XYZ file of C-alpha atoms in Angstrom:
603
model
C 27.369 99.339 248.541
C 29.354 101.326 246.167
C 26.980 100.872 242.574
C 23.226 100.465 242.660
C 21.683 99.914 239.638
C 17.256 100.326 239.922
C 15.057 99.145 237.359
C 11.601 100.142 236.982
C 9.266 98.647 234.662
C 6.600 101.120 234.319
C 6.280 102.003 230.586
C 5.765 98.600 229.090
C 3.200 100.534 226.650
C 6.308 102.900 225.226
C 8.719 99.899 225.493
C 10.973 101.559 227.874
C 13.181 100.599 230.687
C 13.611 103.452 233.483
C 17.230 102.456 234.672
C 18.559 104.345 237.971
C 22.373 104.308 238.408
C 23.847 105.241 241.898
C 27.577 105.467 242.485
C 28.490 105.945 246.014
C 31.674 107.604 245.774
C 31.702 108.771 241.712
C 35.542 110.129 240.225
C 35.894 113.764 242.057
C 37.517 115.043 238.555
C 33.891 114.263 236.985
C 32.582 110.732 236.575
C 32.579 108.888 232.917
C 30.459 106.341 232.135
C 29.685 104.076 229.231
C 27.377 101.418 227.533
C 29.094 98.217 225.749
C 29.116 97.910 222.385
C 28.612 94.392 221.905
C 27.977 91.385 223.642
C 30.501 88.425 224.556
C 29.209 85.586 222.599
C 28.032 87.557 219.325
C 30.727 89.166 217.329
C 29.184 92.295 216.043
C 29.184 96.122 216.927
C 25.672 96.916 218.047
C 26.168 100.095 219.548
C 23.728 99.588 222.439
C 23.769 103.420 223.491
C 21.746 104.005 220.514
C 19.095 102.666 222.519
C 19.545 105.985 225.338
C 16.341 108.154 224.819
C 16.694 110.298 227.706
C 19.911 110.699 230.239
C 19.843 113.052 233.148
C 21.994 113.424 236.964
C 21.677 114.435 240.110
C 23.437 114.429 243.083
C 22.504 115.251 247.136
C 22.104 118.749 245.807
C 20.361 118.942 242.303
C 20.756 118.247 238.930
C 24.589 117.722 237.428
C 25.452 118.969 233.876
C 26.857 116.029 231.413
C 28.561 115.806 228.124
C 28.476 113.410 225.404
C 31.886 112.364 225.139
C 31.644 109.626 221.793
C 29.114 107.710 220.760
C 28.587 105.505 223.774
C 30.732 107.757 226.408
C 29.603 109.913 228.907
C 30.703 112.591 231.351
C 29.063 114.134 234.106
C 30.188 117.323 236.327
C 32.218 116.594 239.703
C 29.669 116.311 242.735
C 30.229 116.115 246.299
C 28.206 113.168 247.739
C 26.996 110.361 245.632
C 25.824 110.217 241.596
C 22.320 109.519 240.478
C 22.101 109.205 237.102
C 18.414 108.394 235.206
C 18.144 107.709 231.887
C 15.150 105.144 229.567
C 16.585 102.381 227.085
C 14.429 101.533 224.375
C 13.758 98.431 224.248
C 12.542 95.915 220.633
C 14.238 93.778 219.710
C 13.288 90.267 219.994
C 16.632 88.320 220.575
C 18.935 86.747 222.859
C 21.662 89.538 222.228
C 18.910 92.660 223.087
C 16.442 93.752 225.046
C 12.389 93.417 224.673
C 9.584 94.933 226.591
C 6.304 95.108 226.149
C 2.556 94.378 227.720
C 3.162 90.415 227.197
C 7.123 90.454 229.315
C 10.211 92.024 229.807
C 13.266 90.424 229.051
C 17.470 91.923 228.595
C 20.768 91.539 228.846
C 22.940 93.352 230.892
C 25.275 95.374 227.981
C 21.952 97.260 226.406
C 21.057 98.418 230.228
C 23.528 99.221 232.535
C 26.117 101.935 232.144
C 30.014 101.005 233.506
C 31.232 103.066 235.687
C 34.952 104.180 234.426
C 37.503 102.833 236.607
C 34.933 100.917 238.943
C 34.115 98.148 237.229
C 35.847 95.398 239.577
C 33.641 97.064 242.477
C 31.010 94.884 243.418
C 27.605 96.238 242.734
C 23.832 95.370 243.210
C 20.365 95.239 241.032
C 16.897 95.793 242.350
C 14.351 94.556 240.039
C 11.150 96.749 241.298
C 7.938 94.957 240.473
C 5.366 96.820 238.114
C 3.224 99.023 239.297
C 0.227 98.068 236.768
C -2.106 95.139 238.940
C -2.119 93.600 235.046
C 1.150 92.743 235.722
C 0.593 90.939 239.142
C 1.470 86.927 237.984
C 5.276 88.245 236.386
C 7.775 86.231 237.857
C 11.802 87.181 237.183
C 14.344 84.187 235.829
C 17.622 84.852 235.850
C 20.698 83.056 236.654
C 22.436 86.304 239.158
C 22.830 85.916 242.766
C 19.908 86.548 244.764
C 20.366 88.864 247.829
C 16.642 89.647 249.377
C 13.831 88.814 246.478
C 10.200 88.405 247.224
C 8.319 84.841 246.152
C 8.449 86.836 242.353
C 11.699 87.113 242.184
C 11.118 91.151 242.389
C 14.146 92.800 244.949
C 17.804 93.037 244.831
C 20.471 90.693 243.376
C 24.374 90.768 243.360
C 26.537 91.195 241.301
C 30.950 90.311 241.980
C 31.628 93.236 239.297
C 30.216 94.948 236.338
C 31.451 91.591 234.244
C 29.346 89.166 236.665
C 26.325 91.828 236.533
C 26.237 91.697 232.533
C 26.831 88.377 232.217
C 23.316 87.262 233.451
C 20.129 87.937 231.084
C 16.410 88.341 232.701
C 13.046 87.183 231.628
C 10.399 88.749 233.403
C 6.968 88.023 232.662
C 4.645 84.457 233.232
C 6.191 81.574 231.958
C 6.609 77.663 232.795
C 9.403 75.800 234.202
C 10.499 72.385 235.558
C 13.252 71.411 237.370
C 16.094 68.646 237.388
C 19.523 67.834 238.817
C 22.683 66.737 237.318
C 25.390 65.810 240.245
C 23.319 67.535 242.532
C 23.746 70.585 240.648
C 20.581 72.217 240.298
C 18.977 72.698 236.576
C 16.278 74.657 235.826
C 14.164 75.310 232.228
C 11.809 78.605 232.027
C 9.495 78.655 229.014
C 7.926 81.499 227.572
C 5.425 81.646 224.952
C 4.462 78.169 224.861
C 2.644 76.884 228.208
C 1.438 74.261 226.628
C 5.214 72.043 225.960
C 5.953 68.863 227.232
C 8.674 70.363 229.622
C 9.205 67.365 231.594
C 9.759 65.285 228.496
C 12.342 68.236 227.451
C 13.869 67.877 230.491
C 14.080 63.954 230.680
C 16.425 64.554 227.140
C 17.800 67.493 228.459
C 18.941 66.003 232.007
C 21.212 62.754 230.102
C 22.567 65.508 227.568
C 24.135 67.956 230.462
C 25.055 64.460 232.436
C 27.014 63.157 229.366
C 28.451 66.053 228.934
C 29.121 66.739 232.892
C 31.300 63.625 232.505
C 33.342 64.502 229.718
C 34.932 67.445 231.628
C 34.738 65.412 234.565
C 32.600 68.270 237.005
C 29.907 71.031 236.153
C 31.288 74.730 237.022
C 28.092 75.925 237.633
C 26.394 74.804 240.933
C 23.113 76.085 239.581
C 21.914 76.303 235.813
C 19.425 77.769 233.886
C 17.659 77.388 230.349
C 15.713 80.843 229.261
C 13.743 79.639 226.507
C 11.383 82.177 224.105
C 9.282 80.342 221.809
C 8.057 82.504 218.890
C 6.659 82.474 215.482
C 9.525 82.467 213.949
C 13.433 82.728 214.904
C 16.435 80.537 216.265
C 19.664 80.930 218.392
C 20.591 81.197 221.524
C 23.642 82.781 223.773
C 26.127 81.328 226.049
C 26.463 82.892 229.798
C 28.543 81.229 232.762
C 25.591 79.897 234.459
C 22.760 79.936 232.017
C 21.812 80.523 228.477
C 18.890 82.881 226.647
C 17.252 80.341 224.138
C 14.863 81.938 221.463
C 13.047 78.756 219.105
C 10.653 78.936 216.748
C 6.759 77.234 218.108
C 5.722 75.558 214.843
C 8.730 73.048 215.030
C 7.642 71.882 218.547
C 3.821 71.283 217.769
C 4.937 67.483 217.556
C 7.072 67.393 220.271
C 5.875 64.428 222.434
C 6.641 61.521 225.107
C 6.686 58.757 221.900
C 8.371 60.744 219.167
C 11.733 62.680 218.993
C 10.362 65.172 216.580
C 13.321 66.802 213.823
C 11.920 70.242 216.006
C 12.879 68.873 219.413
C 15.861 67.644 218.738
C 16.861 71.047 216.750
C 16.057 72.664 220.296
C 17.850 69.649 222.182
C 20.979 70.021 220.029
C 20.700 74.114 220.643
C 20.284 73.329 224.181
C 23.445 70.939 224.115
C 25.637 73.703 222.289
C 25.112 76.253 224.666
C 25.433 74.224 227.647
C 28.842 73.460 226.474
C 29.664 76.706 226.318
C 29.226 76.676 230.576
C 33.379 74.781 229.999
C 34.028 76.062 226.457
C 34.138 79.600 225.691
C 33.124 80.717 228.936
C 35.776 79.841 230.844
C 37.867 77.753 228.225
C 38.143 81.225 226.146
C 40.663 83.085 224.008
C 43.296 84.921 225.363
C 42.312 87.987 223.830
C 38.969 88.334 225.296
C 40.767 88.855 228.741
C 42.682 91.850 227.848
C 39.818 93.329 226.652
C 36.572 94.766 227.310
C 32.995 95.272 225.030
C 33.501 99.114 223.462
C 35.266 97.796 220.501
C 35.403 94.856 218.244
C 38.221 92.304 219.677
C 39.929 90.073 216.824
C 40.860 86.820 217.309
C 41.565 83.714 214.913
C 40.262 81.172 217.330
C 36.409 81.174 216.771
C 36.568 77.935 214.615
C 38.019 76.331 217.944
C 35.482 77.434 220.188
C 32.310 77.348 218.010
C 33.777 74.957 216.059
C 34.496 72.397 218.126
C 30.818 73.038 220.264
C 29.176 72.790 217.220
C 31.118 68.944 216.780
C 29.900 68.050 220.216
C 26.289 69.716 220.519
C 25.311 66.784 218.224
C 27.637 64.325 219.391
C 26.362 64.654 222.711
C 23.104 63.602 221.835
C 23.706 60.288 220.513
C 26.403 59.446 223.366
C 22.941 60.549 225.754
C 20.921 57.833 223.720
C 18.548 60.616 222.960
C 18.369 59.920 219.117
C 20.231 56.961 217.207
C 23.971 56.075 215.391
C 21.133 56.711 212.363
C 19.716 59.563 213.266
C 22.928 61.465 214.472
C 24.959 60.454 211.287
C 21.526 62.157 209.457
C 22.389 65.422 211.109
C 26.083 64.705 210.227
C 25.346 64.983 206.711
C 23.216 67.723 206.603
C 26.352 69.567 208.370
C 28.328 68.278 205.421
C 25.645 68.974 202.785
C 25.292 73.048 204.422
C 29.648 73.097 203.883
C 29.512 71.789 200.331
C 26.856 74.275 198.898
C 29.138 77.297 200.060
C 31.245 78.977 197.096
C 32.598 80.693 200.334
C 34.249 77.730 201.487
C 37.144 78.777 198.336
C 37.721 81.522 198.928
C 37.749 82.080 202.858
C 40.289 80.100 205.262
C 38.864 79.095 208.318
C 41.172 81.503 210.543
C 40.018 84.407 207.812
C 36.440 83.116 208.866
C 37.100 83.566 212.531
C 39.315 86.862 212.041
C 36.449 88.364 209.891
C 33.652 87.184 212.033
C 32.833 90.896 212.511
C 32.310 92.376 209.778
C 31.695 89.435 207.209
C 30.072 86.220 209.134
C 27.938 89.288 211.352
C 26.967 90.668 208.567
C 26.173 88.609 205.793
C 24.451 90.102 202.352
C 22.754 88.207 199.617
C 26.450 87.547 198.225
C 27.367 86.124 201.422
C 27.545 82.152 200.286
C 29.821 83.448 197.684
C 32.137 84.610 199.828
C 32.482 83.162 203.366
C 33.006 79.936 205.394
C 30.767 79.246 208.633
C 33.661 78.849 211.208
C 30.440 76.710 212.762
C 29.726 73.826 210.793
C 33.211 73.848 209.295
C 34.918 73.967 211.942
C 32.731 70.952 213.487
C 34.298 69.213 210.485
C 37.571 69.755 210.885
C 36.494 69.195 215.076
C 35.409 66.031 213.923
C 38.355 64.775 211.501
C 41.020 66.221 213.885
C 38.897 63.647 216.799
C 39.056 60.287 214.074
C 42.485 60.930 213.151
C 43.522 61.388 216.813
C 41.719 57.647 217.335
C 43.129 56.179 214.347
C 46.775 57.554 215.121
C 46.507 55.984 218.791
C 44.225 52.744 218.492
C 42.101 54.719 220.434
C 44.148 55.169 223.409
C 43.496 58.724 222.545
C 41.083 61.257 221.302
C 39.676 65.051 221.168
C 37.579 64.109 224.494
C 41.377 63.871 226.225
C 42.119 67.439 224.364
C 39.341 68.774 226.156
C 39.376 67.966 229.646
C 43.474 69.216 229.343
C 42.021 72.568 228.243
C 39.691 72.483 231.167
C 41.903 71.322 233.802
C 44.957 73.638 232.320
C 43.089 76.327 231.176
C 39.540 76.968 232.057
C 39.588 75.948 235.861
C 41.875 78.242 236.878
C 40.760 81.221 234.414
C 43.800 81.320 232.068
C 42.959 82.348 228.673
C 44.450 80.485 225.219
C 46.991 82.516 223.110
C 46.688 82.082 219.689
C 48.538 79.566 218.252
C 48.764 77.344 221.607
C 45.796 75.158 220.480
C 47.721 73.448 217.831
C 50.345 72.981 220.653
C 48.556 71.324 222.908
C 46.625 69.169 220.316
C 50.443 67.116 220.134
C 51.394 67.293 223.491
C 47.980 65.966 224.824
C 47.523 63.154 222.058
C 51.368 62.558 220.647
C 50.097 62.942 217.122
C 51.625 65.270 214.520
C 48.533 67.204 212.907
C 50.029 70.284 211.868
C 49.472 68.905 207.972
C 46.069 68.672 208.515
C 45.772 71.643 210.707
C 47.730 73.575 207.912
C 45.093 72.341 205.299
C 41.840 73.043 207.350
C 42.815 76.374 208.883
C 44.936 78.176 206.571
C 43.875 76.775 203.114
C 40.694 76.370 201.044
C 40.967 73.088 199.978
C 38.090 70.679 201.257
C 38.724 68.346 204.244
C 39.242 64.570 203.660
C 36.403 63.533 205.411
C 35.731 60.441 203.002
C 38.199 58.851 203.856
C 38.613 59.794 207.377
C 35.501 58.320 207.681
C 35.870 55.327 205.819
C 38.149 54.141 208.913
C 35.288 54.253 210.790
C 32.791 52.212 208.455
C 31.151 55.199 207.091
C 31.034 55.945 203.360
C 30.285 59.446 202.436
C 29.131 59.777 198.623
C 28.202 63.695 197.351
C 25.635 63.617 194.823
C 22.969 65.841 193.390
C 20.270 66.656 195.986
C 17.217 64.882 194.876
C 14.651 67.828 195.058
C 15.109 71.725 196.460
C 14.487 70.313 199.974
C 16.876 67.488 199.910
C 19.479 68.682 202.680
C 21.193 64.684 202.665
C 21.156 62.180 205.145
C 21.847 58.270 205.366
C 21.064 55.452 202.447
C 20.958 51.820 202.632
C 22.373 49.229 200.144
C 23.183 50.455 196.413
C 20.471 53.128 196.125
C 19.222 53.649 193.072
C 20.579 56.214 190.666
C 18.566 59.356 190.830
C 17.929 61.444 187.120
C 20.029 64.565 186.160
C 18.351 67.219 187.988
C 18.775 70.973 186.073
C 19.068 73.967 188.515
C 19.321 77.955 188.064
C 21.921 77.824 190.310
C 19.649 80.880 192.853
C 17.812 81.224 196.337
C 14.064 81.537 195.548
C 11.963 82.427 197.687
C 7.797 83.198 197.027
C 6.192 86.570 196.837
C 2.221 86.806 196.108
C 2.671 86.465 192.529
C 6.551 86.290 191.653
C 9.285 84.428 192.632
C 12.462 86.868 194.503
C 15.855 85.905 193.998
C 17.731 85.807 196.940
C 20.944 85.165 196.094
C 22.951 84.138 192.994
C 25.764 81.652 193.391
C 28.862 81.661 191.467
C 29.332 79.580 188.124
C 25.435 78.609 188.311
C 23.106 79.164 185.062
C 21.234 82.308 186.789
C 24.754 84.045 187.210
C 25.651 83.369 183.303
C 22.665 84.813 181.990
C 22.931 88.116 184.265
C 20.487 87.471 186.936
C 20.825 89.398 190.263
C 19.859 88.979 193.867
C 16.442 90.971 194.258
C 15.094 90.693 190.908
C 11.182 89.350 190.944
C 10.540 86.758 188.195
C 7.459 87.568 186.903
C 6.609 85.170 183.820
C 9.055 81.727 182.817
C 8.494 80.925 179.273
C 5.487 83.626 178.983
C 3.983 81.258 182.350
C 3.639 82.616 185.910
C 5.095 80.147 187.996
C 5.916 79.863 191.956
C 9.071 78.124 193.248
C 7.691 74.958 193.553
C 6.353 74.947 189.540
C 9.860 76.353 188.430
C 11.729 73.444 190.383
C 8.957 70.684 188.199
C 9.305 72.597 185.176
C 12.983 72.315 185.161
C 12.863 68.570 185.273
C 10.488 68.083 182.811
C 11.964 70.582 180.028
C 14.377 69.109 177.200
C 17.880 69.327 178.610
C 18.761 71.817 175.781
C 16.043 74.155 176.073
C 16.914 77.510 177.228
C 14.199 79.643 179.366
C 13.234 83.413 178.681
C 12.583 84.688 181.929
C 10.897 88.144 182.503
C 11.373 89.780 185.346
C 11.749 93.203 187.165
C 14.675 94.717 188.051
C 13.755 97.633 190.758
C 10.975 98.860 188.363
C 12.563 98.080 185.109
C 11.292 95.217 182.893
C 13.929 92.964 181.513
C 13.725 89.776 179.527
C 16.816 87.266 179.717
C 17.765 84.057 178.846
C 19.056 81.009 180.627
C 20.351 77.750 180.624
C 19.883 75.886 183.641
C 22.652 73.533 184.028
C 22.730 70.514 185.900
C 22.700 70.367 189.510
C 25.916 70.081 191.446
C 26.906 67.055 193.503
C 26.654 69.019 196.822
C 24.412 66.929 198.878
C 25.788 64.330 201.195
C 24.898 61.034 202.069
C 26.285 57.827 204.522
C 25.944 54.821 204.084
C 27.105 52.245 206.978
C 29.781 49.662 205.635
C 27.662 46.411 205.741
C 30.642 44.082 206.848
C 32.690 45.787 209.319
C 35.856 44.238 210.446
C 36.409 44.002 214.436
C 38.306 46.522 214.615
C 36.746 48.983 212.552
C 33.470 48.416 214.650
C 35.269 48.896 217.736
C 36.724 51.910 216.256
C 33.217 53.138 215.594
C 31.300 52.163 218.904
C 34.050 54.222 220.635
C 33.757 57.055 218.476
C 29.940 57.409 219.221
C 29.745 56.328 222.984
C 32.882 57.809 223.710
C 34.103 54.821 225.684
C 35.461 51.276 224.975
């Protein structure tokens, strides 16, 4: 074996891995090594070798002198023999893109532990997982989706890895959790839970196990003979990231408390539709995947104006997927559809940022949002599962059906992702007309490179949908689907600011453009203190609004850092932001045919 990599977990208390790296036959002019800089999946600098506390070598014949050669580059001294080199990564941070260790588990991914060896990294290499020492520690188990080589019933022992790429592409959970099994085309699936023994997991997995089938049969196979779901419940956070045979899952417990054999709880199927999205990642993104991220490697940022088409279009499907499984309802799914719509519309962002700037900029702007950030930016996400999603109907209505996105997909797949070709930019747009027939480039021009809003009404209306935008009802009114007329709802008055409650004050969050707060000179971070000489939380303010004369205008007091400041304000009436459905009640034939295929994806 030509690169060990050790990894003892013996200072849970000082959350600290011990990592051991031993290269066989290291570079005689001196070997260089180096930590990633970012992930694949999350498009943000993180500069992992911050994490380094300690780094020291050895070789057959003592220590070896190293340099620091940038900020996550090193160099050590020429050595005859082999290259030991020790060093502890600190370790907390609670996400899927980091690494956390402490007494309750141990859990990272592969770019925040294990230093690439310059100019070896297509050698294969191996990882040996020692158990911990403490008898504490005896029930930990190890999940992970990397090749076993000789593991104990614990999982603890050596794995293998084809190359460096392989080795970081596979995050661990170490510690006691749950699991169940299932099978989709005799490919094996398996879901670990941590921090919540007490879920239903074999009513997850009964959702979970038609959603990876449906989607198994879009794309026609599964590239992944075995799969597995990491899941971290905690008190609070959501995400998860993409690898090529699993996917690190972090949820938040309260949401699941109703999760249940007779109910599909709004929390499970937030974790089913997470679960769905990163599964489709195992065709899309993983191996479907820009050009770009071919050529290059994790010390950098890599730019590419593509991200609306992979996250984009997953973010179309993760949903999709769901009601094509039968796991929720046409209802239920065109519910979520509107909140997707209703999340787009509130955005000032969305006119002043293309989608392709969104992707482009995903580094420094979407990565790294500030309280001005739905001012300024699009989510290539749930945008680009709009323009996913009108591209798909207009690809149906332009071929009676005989086409559709599905068709777009499996050509990327067979063409692209199968045999591990990337996509050059531009070719997507391509291959949308020579799959389907259809001249899009007017709408593509409009979605990607403008920031005028997509035609979804009447897209949709082709499909016996009408889409109305209206004011939301109330603060927590995110849209959804109405039946029959609907009665008007009254002029709602807004500040036109994210609130959120402190112990006594309301904190503004953020400020959005043309709204009342922003006229009158309030600023994200100011704490409102007293509303009409009245101390008020977030809930009061929202009542008070409604029930003041529409002229009225509000002196608010409030602090500024630690200045007092009195302003006025006129809160103006709310936007129509908020989307809503309704189902056409007297489909034609055709139309409902047109529909039906749409959502069950065949005739």
């Amino acid at each position: 074996m030509m690169i060990e990599y050790k990894i003892e977990l013996a200072y849970p208390e000082s959350h600290q891995f011990l990592v051991e790296l031993s290269i066989e036959n290291p570079d005689p002019q001196g070997q260089v090594v180096f930590l990633p800089a970012w992930i694949r999946g999350s498009y943000m600098i993180r500069d992992y070798a911050r994490h380094i506390t300690t780094i020291e070598a050895a070789s057959d014949t003592g220590p070896v002198a190293g340099r620091k050669l940038d900020k996550q580059t090193w160099q050590f001294d020429p050595v005859d023999g082999s290259l030991r080199i020790r060093y502890r990564v600190y370790a907390w941070e609670l996400s899927v893109r980091a690494a956390h260790f402490d007494m309750t588990h141990a859990y990272f991914n592969g770019p925040c532990l294990f230093l690439a060896v310059s100019s070896q990294q297509d050698q294969s290499c191996s990882l040996v997982i020692q158990p911990p020492i403490d008898p504490a520690f005896a029930a930990w188990r190890v999940a992970t989706g990397l090749c076993p080589n000789k593991i104990d019933g614990h999982g603890f022992g050596s794995y293998q890895a084809q190359n460096y790429e392989d080795l970081i592409d596979h995050p661990f959970e170490i510690g006691e959790f749950t699991e169940h099994h299932f099978n989709v085309q005799d490919h094996h699936h398996r879901l670990v839970v941590s921090g919540m023994p007490s879920l239903d997991l074999e009513n997850v997995c009964q959702h979970l196990q038609v959603i990876c089938k449906v989607q198994a049969e879009l794309f026609g196979e599964l590239p992944a003979q075995n799969y597995l779901f990491m899941l971290r419940i905690v008190s609070e956070g959501y995400g998860g990231l993409e690898h090529r045979n699993s996917t690190s899952l972090i949820f938040t417990r309260s949401e699941l408390f109703t999760a249940n054999k007779l109910d599909i709880s709004s929390g499970l199927r937030k974790l089913l539709a997470l679960c769905s999205h990163e599964y489709f990642h195992q065709w899309h993104v993983k191996r479907i995947t820009p050009e770009v991220f071919t050529r290059n490697g994790t010390t950098q940022e890599v730019h590419t104006r593509q991200l609306w088409i992979f996250e984009g279009i997953t973010s179309y499907y993760d949903e999709l997927m769901l009601v094509r499984s039968g796991v929720i309802d046409v209802r239920t799914y065109l519910g979520m559809l509107a909140e997707t719509v209703t999340r787009v519309m509130r955005g000032h962002g969305r006119t002043k940022q293309t989608l392709e700037e969104s992707s482009f900029d995903a580094w420094t702007k979407f990565y790294k949002q500030d309280e001005n950030a739905p001012n300024a930016l699009v989510s290539y996400y749930t945008k680009g599962a709009l323009l996913a999603l009108i591209i798909d109907l207009k690809i149906r209505l332009m071929t009676d059906g005989r086409q559709s996105l599905d068709d777009v997909m499996r050509y990327l797949w067979t063409h692209y992702g199968e045999p591990g070709r990337g996509l050059p930019e531009g070719e997507f747009e391509e291959i949308l007309s020579q799959v389907t027939g259809v001249d899009l480039s007017e709408l593509l021009q409009l979605g990607l490179r403008s920031t005028d809003d997509l035609p979804l009404a009447s897209m949709l209306k082709s499909f016996g949908v009408d889409m109305i935008l209206r004011q939301a009802r109330n603060s927590e009114d995110q849209g959804g689907v109405i039946s029959g007329d609907d009665s008007e709802i009254p002029t709602r008055r807004v500040l036109g600011a994210k609130l959120v409650d402190e112990s006594r004050t309301i904190r503004i969050k953020a400020v959005f453009d043309e709204g009342a707060a922003q006229r009158a000179g309030l600023a994200a971070g100011d704490e409102l203190v007293a509303i009409d000489g009245l101390r008020m939380n977030s809930k009061q303010l929202e009542d008070y609004l409604q029930g003041m004369a529409p002229d009225k205008v509000l002196c608010v007091h409030l602090f500024r850092r630690d200045e007092l400041m009195a302003l006025d304000i006129k809160p103006l009436d709310a936007p129509p932001d908020t989307c809503f459905f309704r189902l056409q009640e007297r489909m034609d034939q055709e139309v409902s045919l047109r529909f039906n295929y749409w959502l069950s994806g065949h005739e």
